[in-house]
Amino acid sequence: MIPPHKTPVYLDYNATTPCDPEVVNEMLPYFSGNFGNAASLSSYHGFKAHQAVEKSRDRIAALLGAESSEIIFTSGATESNNLALRSVYSALSEQGNHIISSSIEHPAVLATLKDLEKQGVRVSLIPPLPNGSFDIEAMRALISPETILICVMYANNETGVINPIEEISAVARQHQILLMSDATQAIGKLPINLQKIPVDILTGSAHKIYGPKGVGLFYLRHRHGKKVIDIQPQITGGHGEQGMRGGTLNVTGIVGFGKAAELAAQELEQGLTTTARQRDRLENALLALGHIQVNGAGSQRLAHVSNLSFRHVDGGKLLKLLKNTLTISTGSACTSSSLSPSHVLTALGLSDELAQSTLRFSLGRDTTEEEIDFAIAEVRRVTKLIEDVSVDHPA
Ligand code: PMP
């Protein structure tokens, strides 16, 4: 039984994760004791802060199989995606103006691409395959001499579908096109070894891996000791982060990110078997209720995510009734205070109604068996209340 003070039960770890207590402990001394400015290298305080930042850079590089000098700190994956896309265009606009991406990227990518279109970029957004995965053949067909970048997320935040980044990177290499991947949902959930997978630019965020909010990473590959492209800083002022990102470093946040990366590496080594088992138990129990489909079924998915559409219930009622007991995401995105169906689900071919009758469960390190039992019982109770077999949302 879940005591009432523990509700709503949190199953929305793709939205954000709590800071791990070990992360908080490691951060605390940097708020007021070791408060130095990491750029003030000649001072005692500054040097201490600098050392802490570099330790974090090493830990994050170790998690990703990268060199420490290839890691740049930002304010989050949104900033990193902006930095990547805008820099690639400004560095390579003489060579071409074509960017290939997918229609189910995060808004931080899609909105930036839209903005770049106004500056003359030709963007090709590839719709997903029916199983939610990236369509490599469509990508091959789109490659042209003007293509300067392929940008494909590592794993989708809504469905948890894992894209075939290794195969994509082989094609990108063959055509000598830069490859960028938003790995915000994959870091710490999948082993990523950038020594083996030739992604050129990778982005991520601390708050998805039990680190603090407001810290992100931008990975830029070095080849033969040189950056693969010159980066035009998007935040100017100062020489921070090898001249790629101005501003005083968020030392506490970076320290937290480093510890979170270390913990994530340990967790990956142990395997996320408990989470995978809990997700499967939840998913199978809910599927047994009937009239439910798994979005992304038939493809490789992150072990902690389950995206389910309820064909026989009204989405609005479902969400309203679950609001106080379960914290989960829906198949709707809040845009300017109106609810619009998720662009990911509609790209997968779901009708607006079915997209809005969709729940995303994302489990985490702290999820307990009792919470899974509770979630199953809650969804069962609520769907029974509102089930209406006369409603049959079109696929
Ligand atoms: N990309 C993906 C795939 C995400 O899931 C998110 C967070 N929802 C972001 C980018 C943005 O990350 P941040 O919150 O660090 O800006």
GROMACS .gro file of C-alpha atoms and ligand atoms in nm:
model
  411
    1MET     CA    1   0.000   0.000   0.000
    2ILE     CA    2   0.116   0.349  -0.080
    3PRO     CA    3   0.052   0.587   0.211
    4PRO     CA    4  -0.157   0.887   0.095
    5HIS     CA    5   0.128   1.131   0.167
    6LYS     CA    6   0.336   0.947  -0.093
    7THR     CA    7   0.091   1.019  -0.370
    8PRO     CA    8   0.092   1.117  -0.643
    9VAL     CA    9   0.334   0.840  -0.729
   10TYR     CA   10   0.607   0.972  -0.958
   11LEU     CA   11   0.647   0.780  -1.283
   12ASP     CA   12   0.772   1.062  -1.500
   13TYR     CA   13   1.149   1.019  -1.488
   14ASN     CA   14   1.184   1.119  -1.854
   15ALA     CA   15   1.055   1.463  -1.763
   16THR     CA   16   1.308   1.499  -1.485
   17THR     CA   17   1.469   1.301  -1.206
   18PRO     CA   18   1.524   1.389  -0.842
   19CYS     CA   19   1.880   1.477  -0.747
   20ASP     CA   20   2.048   1.171  -0.602
   21PRO     CA   21   2.141   1.236  -0.234
   22GLU     CA   22   2.504   1.156  -0.319
   23VAL     CA   23   2.488   1.423  -0.591
   24VAL     CA   24   2.352   1.678  -0.344
   25ASN     CA   25   2.624   1.591  -0.090
   26GLU     CA   26   2.894   1.643  -0.346
   27MET     CA   27   2.744   1.977  -0.454
   28LEU     CA   28   2.692   2.128  -0.108
   29PRO     CA   29   3.048   2.246  -0.037
   30TYR     CA   30   3.051   2.443  -0.362
   31PHE     CA   31   2.763   2.672  -0.268
   32SER     CA   32   2.937   2.865   0.005
   33GLY     CA   33   3.265   2.706   0.118
   34ASN     CA   34   3.433   2.644  -0.217
   35PHE     CA   35   3.251   2.920  -0.395
   36GLY     CA   36   3.533   3.038  -0.620
   37ASN     CA   37   3.498   3.141  -0.982
   38ALA     CA   38   3.639   2.860  -1.195
   39ALA     CA   39   3.778   3.116  -1.438
   40SER     CA   40   3.989   3.287  -1.169
   41LEU     CA   41   4.267   3.036  -1.206
   42SER     CA   42   4.534   3.239  -1.030
   43SER     CA   43   4.341   3.253  -0.701
   44TYR     CA   44   4.323   2.973  -0.447
   45HIS     CA   45   3.943   2.975  -0.449
   46GLY     CA   46   3.921   2.991  -0.827
   47PHE     CA   47   4.168   2.708  -0.873
   48LYS     CA   48   3.970   2.482  -0.635
   49ALA     CA   49   3.655   2.549  -0.835
   50HIS     CA   50   3.842   2.488  -1.160
   51GLN     CA   51   3.971   2.155  -1.029
   52ALA     CA   52   3.617   2.049  -0.937
   53VAL     CA   53   3.489   2.142  -1.284
   54GLU     CA   54   3.768   1.944  -1.450
   55LYS     CA   55   3.698   1.642  -1.232
   56SER     CA   56   3.337   1.652  -1.351
   57ARG     CA   57   3.447   1.687  -1.711
   58ASP     CA   58   3.660   1.373  -1.666
   59ARG     CA   59   3.372   1.180  -1.512
   60ILE     CA   60   3.134   1.274  -1.793
   61ALA     CA   61   3.395   1.194  -2.057
   62ALA     CA   62   3.447   0.854  -1.893
   63LEU     CA   63   3.074   0.780  -1.908
   64LEU     CA   64   3.069   0.854  -2.283
   65GLY     CA   65   3.406   0.720  -2.396
   66ALA     CA   66   3.511   1.075  -2.484
   67GLU     CA   67   3.817   1.288  -2.418
   68SER     CA   68   3.767   1.547  -2.143
   69SER     CA   69   3.859   1.829  -2.384
   70GLU     CA   70   3.563   1.726  -2.602
   71ILE     CA   71   3.310   1.810  -2.327
   72ILE     CA   72   3.168   2.162  -2.301
   73PHE     CA   73   2.930   2.265  -2.022
   74THR     CA   74   2.609   2.451  -2.102
   75SER     CA   75   2.283   2.531  -1.924
   76GLY     CA   76   2.105   2.222  -2.056
   77ALA     CA   77   2.029   2.016  -2.363
   78THR     CA   78   1.814   2.294  -2.510
   79GLU     CA   79   2.114   2.526  -2.518
   80SER     CA   80   2.341   2.248  -2.643
   81ASN     CA   81   2.107   2.167  -2.931
   82ASN     CA   82   2.090   2.535  -3.024
   83LEU     CA   83   2.468   2.568  -3.006
   84ALA     CA   84   2.518   2.259  -3.221
   85LEU     CA   85   2.271   2.337  -3.498
   86ARG     CA   86   2.347   2.707  -3.525
   87SER     CA   87   2.724   2.650  -3.513
   88VAL     CA   88   2.719   2.382  -3.779
   89TYR     CA   89   2.534   2.611  -4.015
   90SER     CA   90   2.758   2.907  -3.951
   91ALA     CA   91   3.071   2.690  -3.993
   92LEU     CA   92   2.959   2.503  -4.303
   93SER     CA   93   2.718   2.731  -4.489
   94GLU     CA   94   2.975   2.772  -4.768
   95GLN     CA   95   2.972   2.395  -4.825
   96GLY     CA   96   2.598   2.345  -4.829
   97ASN     CA   97   2.269   2.431  -4.668
   98HIS     CA   98   2.091   2.099  -4.627
   99ILE     CA   99   2.021   1.938  -4.288
  100ILE     CA  100   1.855   1.597  -4.252
  101SER     CA  101   1.671   1.528  -3.927
  102SER     CA  102   1.364   1.343  -3.806
  103SER     CA  103   1.014   1.475  -3.751
  104ILE     CA  104   1.003   1.337  -3.395
  105GLU     CA  105   1.300   1.524  -3.250
  106HIS     CA  106   1.259   1.726  -2.931
  107PRO     CA  107   1.128   2.083  -2.982
  108ALA     CA  108   1.477   2.213  -2.891
  109VAL     CA  109   1.589   2.068  -3.224
  110LEU     CA  110   1.274   2.120  -3.431
  111ALA     CA  111   1.223   2.484  -3.332
  112THR     CA  112   1.590   2.564  -3.394
  113LEU     CA  113   1.574   2.402  -3.737
  114LYS     CA  114   1.265   2.605  -3.814
  115ASP     CA  115   1.453   2.918  -3.723
  116LEU     CA  116   1.748   2.816  -3.941
  117GLU     CA  117   1.510   2.765  -4.233
  118LYS     CA  118   1.446   3.139  -4.221
  119GLN     CA  119   1.821   3.188  -4.268
  120GLY     CA  120   1.827   2.973  -4.581
  121VAL     CA  121   1.873   2.619  -4.448
  122ARG     CA  122   1.685   2.346  -4.632
  123VAL     CA  123   1.559   2.101  -4.370
  124SER     CA  124   1.439   1.748  -4.448
  125LEU     CA  125   1.245   1.594  -4.160
  126ILE     CA  126   1.208   1.219  -4.200
  127PRO     CA  127   0.890   1.065  -4.055
  128PRO     CA  128   0.945   0.763  -3.829
  129LEU     CA  129   0.890   0.406  -3.939
  130PRO     CA  130   0.563   0.260  -3.803
  131ASN     CA  131   0.756   0.108  -3.510
  132GLY     CA  132   0.884   0.454  -3.414
  133SER     CA  133   1.238   0.399  -3.531
  134PHE     CA  134   1.446   0.611  -3.770
  135ASP     CA  135   1.416   0.537  -4.141
  136ILE     CA  136   1.775   0.496  -4.261
  137GLU     CA  137   1.674   0.420  -4.620
  138ALA     CA  138   1.485   0.750  -4.639
  139MET     CA  139   1.796   0.921  -4.505
  140ARG     CA  140   2.019   0.759  -4.769
  141ALA     CA  141   1.782   0.877  -5.042
  142LEU     CA  142   1.793   1.236  -4.914
  143ILE     CA  143   2.170   1.275  -4.891
  144SER     CA  144   2.300   1.527  -5.144
  145PRO     CA  145   2.626   1.717  -5.194
  146GLU     CA  146   2.463   2.007  -5.005
  147THR     CA  147   2.398   1.798  -4.693
  148ILE     CA  148   2.607   1.939  -4.409
  149LEU     CA  149   2.451   1.765  -4.111
  150ILE     CA  150   2.246   1.463  -4.009
  151CYS     CA  151   2.074   1.516  -3.674
  152VAL     CA  152   1.900   1.217  -3.514
  153MET     CA  153   1.814   1.171  -3.148
  154TYR     CA  154   1.964   0.867  -2.972
  155ALA     CA  155   1.636   0.769  -2.807
  156ASN     CA  156   1.296   0.930  -2.823
  157ASN     CA  157   1.172   1.101  -2.507
  158GLU     CA  158   0.808   1.000  -2.557
  159THR     CA  159   0.817   0.643  -2.687
  160GLY     CA  160   1.161   0.544  -2.558
  161VAL     CA  161   1.243   0.403  -2.903
  162ILE     CA  162   1.619   0.371  -2.951
  163ASN     CA  163   1.747   0.477  -3.291
  164PRO     CA  164   2.010   0.275  -3.481
  165ILE     CA  165   2.280   0.538  -3.423
  166GLU     CA  166   2.564   0.301  -3.505
  167GLU     CA  167   2.423   0.230  -3.851
  168ILE     CA  168   2.336   0.596  -3.906
  169SER     CA  169   2.689   0.697  -3.810
  170ALA     CA  170   2.837   0.449  -4.058
  171VAL     CA  171   2.637   0.608  -4.343
  172ALA     CA  172   2.725   0.960  -4.226
  173ARG     CA  173   3.096   0.868  -4.218
  174GLN     CA  174   3.079   0.706  -4.560
  175HIS     CA  175   2.944   1.034  -4.703
  176GLN     CA  176   3.166   1.250  -4.480
  177ILE     CA  177   2.867   1.427  -4.332
  178LEU     CA  178   2.868   1.543  -3.971
  179LEU     CA  179   2.637   1.352  -3.737
  180MET     CA  180   2.475   1.510  -3.433
  181SER     CA  181   2.268   1.320  -3.180
  182ASP     CA  182   2.053   1.453  -2.898
  183ALA     CA  183   2.128   1.186  -2.639
  184THR     CA  184   1.942   1.352  -2.352
  185GLN     CA  185   1.725   1.047  -2.287
  186ALA     CA  186   1.991   0.786  -2.368
  187ILE     CA  187   2.280   0.899  -2.148
  188GLY     CA  188   2.294   0.686  -1.838
  189LYS     CA  189   2.027   0.453  -1.979
  190LEU     CA  190   2.232   0.299  -2.260
  191PRO     CA  191   2.602   0.233  -2.281
  192ILE     CA  192   2.742   0.501  -2.514
  193ASN     CA  193   3.097   0.468  -2.633
  194LEU     CA  194   3.201   0.753  -2.858
  195GLN     CA  195   3.530   0.580  -2.932
  196LYS     CA  196   3.330   0.316  -3.116
  197ILE     CA  197   3.040   0.520  -3.253
  198PRO     CA  198   3.155   0.813  -3.464
  199VAL     CA  199   2.893   1.067  -3.363
  200ASP     CA  200   3.050   1.412  -3.405
  201ILE     CA  201   2.825   1.616  -3.177
  202LEU     CA  202   2.627   1.481  -2.883
  203THR     CA  203   2.406   1.669  -2.639
  204GLY     CA  204   2.268   1.584  -2.295
  205SER     CA  205   2.140   1.715  -1.966
  206ALA     CA  206   2.217   1.653  -1.598
  207HIS     CA  207   1.859   1.657  -1.473
  208LYS     CA  208   1.766   1.339  -1.662
  209ILE     CA  209   2.032   1.139  -1.478
  210TYR     CA  210   1.968   1.236  -1.115
  211GLY     CA  211   2.178   1.551  -1.142
  212PRO     CA  212   2.064   1.912  -1.099
  213LYS     CA  213   1.857   2.114  -1.344
  214GLY     CA  214   2.019   2.383  -1.553
  215VAL     CA  215   2.337   2.199  -1.655
  216GLY     CA  216   2.397   2.040  -1.991
  217LEU     CA  217   2.670   1.898  -2.204
  218PHE     CA  218   2.781   1.961  -2.556
  219TYR     CA  219   3.025   1.702  -2.691
  220LEU     CA  220   3.231   1.800  -2.993
  221ARG     CA  221   3.460   1.540  -3.146
  222HIS     CA  222   3.827   1.613  -3.195
  223ARG     CA  223   3.992   1.444  -3.490
  224HIS     CA  224   4.372   1.439  -3.512
  225GLY     CA  225   4.375   1.678  -3.215
  226LYS     CA  226   4.144   1.930  -3.385
  227LYS     CA  227   3.774   2.008  -3.338
  228VAL     CA  228   3.566   1.869  -3.627
  229ILE     CA  229   3.418   2.217  -3.680
  230ASP     CA  230   3.475   2.565  -3.548
  231ILE     CA  231   3.210   2.660  -3.299
  232GLN     CA  232   3.053   3.001  -3.311
  233PRO     CA  233   2.950   3.073  -2.950
  234GLN     CA  234   2.581   3.144  -2.912
  235ILE     CA  235   2.635   3.296  -2.571
  236THR     CA  236   2.912   3.550  -2.605
  237GLY     CA  237   3.115   3.732  -2.345
  238GLY     CA  238   3.428   3.590  -2.190
  239HIS     CA  239   3.642   3.304  -2.311
  240GLY     CA  240   3.474   3.023  -2.120
  241GLU     CA  241   3.469   2.665  -2.239
  242GLN     CA  242   3.744   2.699  -2.502
  243GLY     CA  243   3.576   3.011  -2.637
  244MET     CA  244   3.260   2.818  -2.723
  245ARG     CA  245   3.037   2.937  -2.441
  246GLY     CA  246   3.074   3.258  -2.244
  247GLY     CA  247   2.952   3.305  -1.887
  248THR     CA  248   3.065   3.214  -1.536
  249LEU     CA  249   3.050   2.841  -1.498
  250ASN     CA  250   2.777   2.690  -1.281
  251VAL     CA  251   3.030   2.513  -1.061
  252THR     CA  252   2.783   2.355  -0.819
  253GLY     CA  253   2.568   2.228  -1.104
  254ILE     CA  254   2.868   2.094  -1.292
  255VAL     CA  255   2.994   1.917  -0.980
  256GLY     CA  256   2.649   1.756  -0.946
  257PHE     CA  257   2.651   1.654  -1.311
  258GLY     CA  258   2.990   1.488  -1.269
  259LYS     CA  259   2.876   1.288  -0.966
  260ALA     CA  260   2.554   1.193  -1.144
  261ALA     CA  261   2.760   1.068  -1.440
  262GLU     CA  262   2.974   0.857  -1.211
  263LEU     CA  263   2.664   0.703  -1.050
  264ALA     CA  264   2.508   0.645  -1.393
  265ALA     CA  265   2.819   0.459  -1.507
  266GLN     CA  266   2.796   0.232  -1.202
  267GLU     CA  267   2.426   0.172  -1.265
  268LEU     CA  268   2.489   0.085  -1.630
  269GLU     CA  269   2.756  -0.161  -1.526
  270GLN     CA  270   2.507  -0.337  -1.299
  271GLY     CA  271   2.246  -0.331  -1.574
  272LEU     CA  272   1.904  -0.171  -1.538
  273THR     CA  273   1.743  -0.509  -1.484
  274THR     CA  274   1.510  -0.414  -1.198
  275THR     CA  275   1.370  -0.120  -1.391
  276ALA     CA  276   1.325  -0.332  -1.704
  277ARG     CA  277   1.140  -0.598  -1.507
  278GLN     CA  278   0.917  -0.339  -1.338
  279ARG     CA  279   0.837  -0.172  -1.672
  280ASP     CA  280   0.746  -0.506  -1.830
  281ARG     CA  281   0.528  -0.597  -1.533
  282LEU     CA  282   0.347  -0.264  -1.553
  283GLU     CA  283   0.305  -0.282  -1.929
  284ASN     CA  284   0.182  -0.642  -1.936
  285ALA     CA  285  -0.068  -0.582  -1.657
  286LEU     CA  286  -0.210  -0.277  -1.834
  287LEU     CA  287  -0.221  -0.450  -2.173
  288ALA     CA  288  -0.431  -0.721  -2.009
  289LEU     CA  289  -0.702  -0.457  -1.956
  290GLY     CA  290  -0.756  -0.462  -2.333
  291HIS     CA  291  -0.801  -0.188  -2.595
  292ILE     CA  292  -0.449  -0.062  -2.531
  293GLN     CA  293  -0.159  -0.028  -2.773
  294VAL     CA  294   0.211   0.014  -2.703
  295ASN     CA  295   0.360   0.295  -2.909
  296GLY     CA  296   0.701   0.192  -3.038
  297ALA     CA  297   0.619  -0.179  -3.003
  298GLY     CA  298   0.843  -0.394  -3.219
  299SER     CA  299   1.142  -0.168  -3.191
  300GLN     CA  300   1.422  -0.148  -2.938
  301ARG     CA  301   1.304   0.067  -2.648
  302LEU     CA  302   1.459   0.218  -2.338
  303ALA     CA  303   1.399  -0.029  -2.057
  304HIS     CA  304   1.221   0.221  -1.833
  305VAL     CA  305   0.963   0.370  -2.070
  306SER     CA  306   0.615   0.259  -2.165
  307ASN     CA  307   0.399   0.471  -2.392
  308LEU     CA  308   0.043   0.340  -2.403
  309SER     CA  309  -0.264   0.455  -2.593
  310PHE     CA  310  -0.607   0.376  -2.451
  311ARG     CA  311  -0.847   0.323  -2.737
  312HIS     CA  312  -1.173   0.305  -2.540
  313VAL     CA  313  -1.147   0.593  -2.302
  314ASP     CA  314  -1.174   0.966  -2.327
  315GLY     CA  315  -0.824   1.107  -2.285
  316GLY     CA  316  -0.933   1.421  -2.104
  317LYS     CA  317  -1.123   1.225  -1.838
  318LEU     CA  318  -0.840   0.975  -1.800
  319LEU     CA  319  -0.587   1.244  -1.722
  320LYS     CA  320  -0.815   1.436  -1.493
  321LEU     CA  321  -0.888   1.128  -1.283
  322LEU     CA  322  -0.526   1.021  -1.258
  323LYS     CA  323  -0.387   1.366  -1.186
  324ASN     CA  324  -0.386   1.338  -0.809
  325THR     CA  325  -0.259   0.984  -0.783
  326LEU     CA  326  -0.001   0.938  -1.060
  327THR     CA  327   0.251   1.185  -1.199
  328ILE     CA  328   0.290   1.071  -1.558
  329SER     CA  329   0.311   1.241  -1.896
  330THR     CA  330   0.043   1.249  -2.155
  331GLY     CA  331   0.027   1.239  -2.530
  332SER     CA  332  -0.033   1.611  -2.533
  333ALA     CA  333   0.206   1.898  -2.531
  334CYS     CA  334   0.119   2.222  -2.369
  335THR     CA  335   0.167   2.489  -2.628
  336SER     CA  336   0.056   2.841  -2.539
  337SER     CA  337  -0.181   2.703  -2.279
  338SER     CA  338  -0.376   2.488  -2.525
  339LEU     CA  339  -0.336   2.113  -2.537
  340SER     CA  340  -0.226   1.988  -2.874
  341PRO     CA  341  -0.162   1.623  -2.952
  342SER     CA  342   0.199   1.510  -2.939
  343HIS     CA  343   0.387   1.558  -3.268
  344VAL     CA  344   0.564   1.227  -3.201
  345LEU     CA  345   0.244   1.027  -3.172
  346THR     CA  346   0.072   1.190  -3.468
  347ALA     CA  347   0.389   1.128  -3.674
  348LEU     CA  348   0.347   0.762  -3.578
  349GLY     CA  349   0.005   0.774  -3.741
  350LEU     CA  350  -0.213   0.810  -3.430
  351SER     CA  351  -0.526   1.020  -3.463
  352ASP     CA  352  -0.543   1.335  -3.247
  353GLU     CA  353  -0.798   1.162  -3.019
  354LEU     CA  354  -0.584   0.854  -2.968
  355ALA     CA  355  -0.271   1.064  -2.914
  356GLN     CA  356  -0.460   1.249  -2.642
  357SER     CA  357  -0.566   0.921  -2.482
  358THR     CA  358  -0.204   0.826  -2.431
  359LEU     CA  359   0.001   0.795  -2.115
  360ARG     CA  360   0.377   0.782  -2.088
  361PHE     CA  361   0.511   0.597  -1.787
  362SER     CA  362   0.882   0.641  -1.723
  363LEU     CA  363   1.031   0.458  -1.429
  364GLY     CA  364   1.344   0.538  -1.232
  365ARG     CA  365   1.603   0.436  -0.979
  366ASP     CA  366   1.365   0.497  -0.689
  367THR     CA  367   1.061   0.319  -0.833
  368THR     CA  368   0.934   0.046  -0.600
  369GLU     CA  369   0.727  -0.267  -0.659
  370GLU     CA  370   0.452  -0.108  -0.446
  371GLU     CA  371   0.446   0.191  -0.679
  372ILE     CA  372   0.406  -0.037  -0.980
  373ASP     CA  373   0.120  -0.224  -0.804
  374PHE     CA  374  -0.038   0.109  -0.720
  375ALA     CA  375  -0.008   0.240  -1.078
  376ILE     CA  376  -0.164  -0.076  -1.219
  377ALA     CA  377  -0.452  -0.058  -0.968
  378GLU     CA  378  -0.509   0.312  -1.034
  379VAL     CA  379  -0.521   0.282  -1.411
  380ARG     CA  380  -0.750  -0.021  -1.377
  381ARG     CA  381  -0.982   0.169  -1.141
  382VAL     CA  382  -0.996   0.483  -1.351
  383THR     CA  383  -1.039   0.314  -1.690
  384LYS     CA  384  -1.324   0.106  -1.544
  385LEU     CA  385  -1.494   0.425  -1.433
  386ILE     CA  386  -1.481   0.588  -1.774
  387GLU     CA  387  -1.456   0.296  -2.013
  388ASP     CA  388  -1.696   0.342  -2.295
  389VAL     CA  389  -1.693   0.071  -2.557
  390SER     CA  390  -1.889   0.295  -2.789
  391VAL     CA  391  -1.580   0.513  -2.817
  392ASP     CA  392  -1.320   0.359  -3.043
  393HIS     CA  393  -1.054   0.611  -3.126
  394PRO     CA  394  -0.932   0.558  -3.477
  395ALA     CA  395  -0.572   0.443  -3.489
  396PMP     N1  396   1.616   1.676  -2.577
  396PMP     C1  397   1.541   1.577  -2.527
  396PMP     C2  398   1.531   1.449  -2.603
  396PMP     C3  399   1.475   1.593  -2.406
  396PMP     O1  400   1.400   1.494  -2.357
  396PMP     C4  401   1.489   1.716  -2.336
  396PMP     C5  402   1.418   1.739  -2.203
  396PMP     N2  403   1.284   1.711  -2.204
  396PMP     C6  404   1.567   1.816  -2.393
  396PMP     C7  405   1.630   1.793  -2.512
  396PMP     C8  406   1.585   1.950  -2.323
  396PMP     O2  407   1.669   1.935  -2.214
  396PMP     P1  408   1.689   2.052  -2.105
  396PMP     O3  409   1.574   2.041  -2.013
  396PMP     O4  410   1.819   2.019  -2.039
  396PMP     O5  411   1.696   2.181  -2.178
   0.00000   0.00000   0.00000
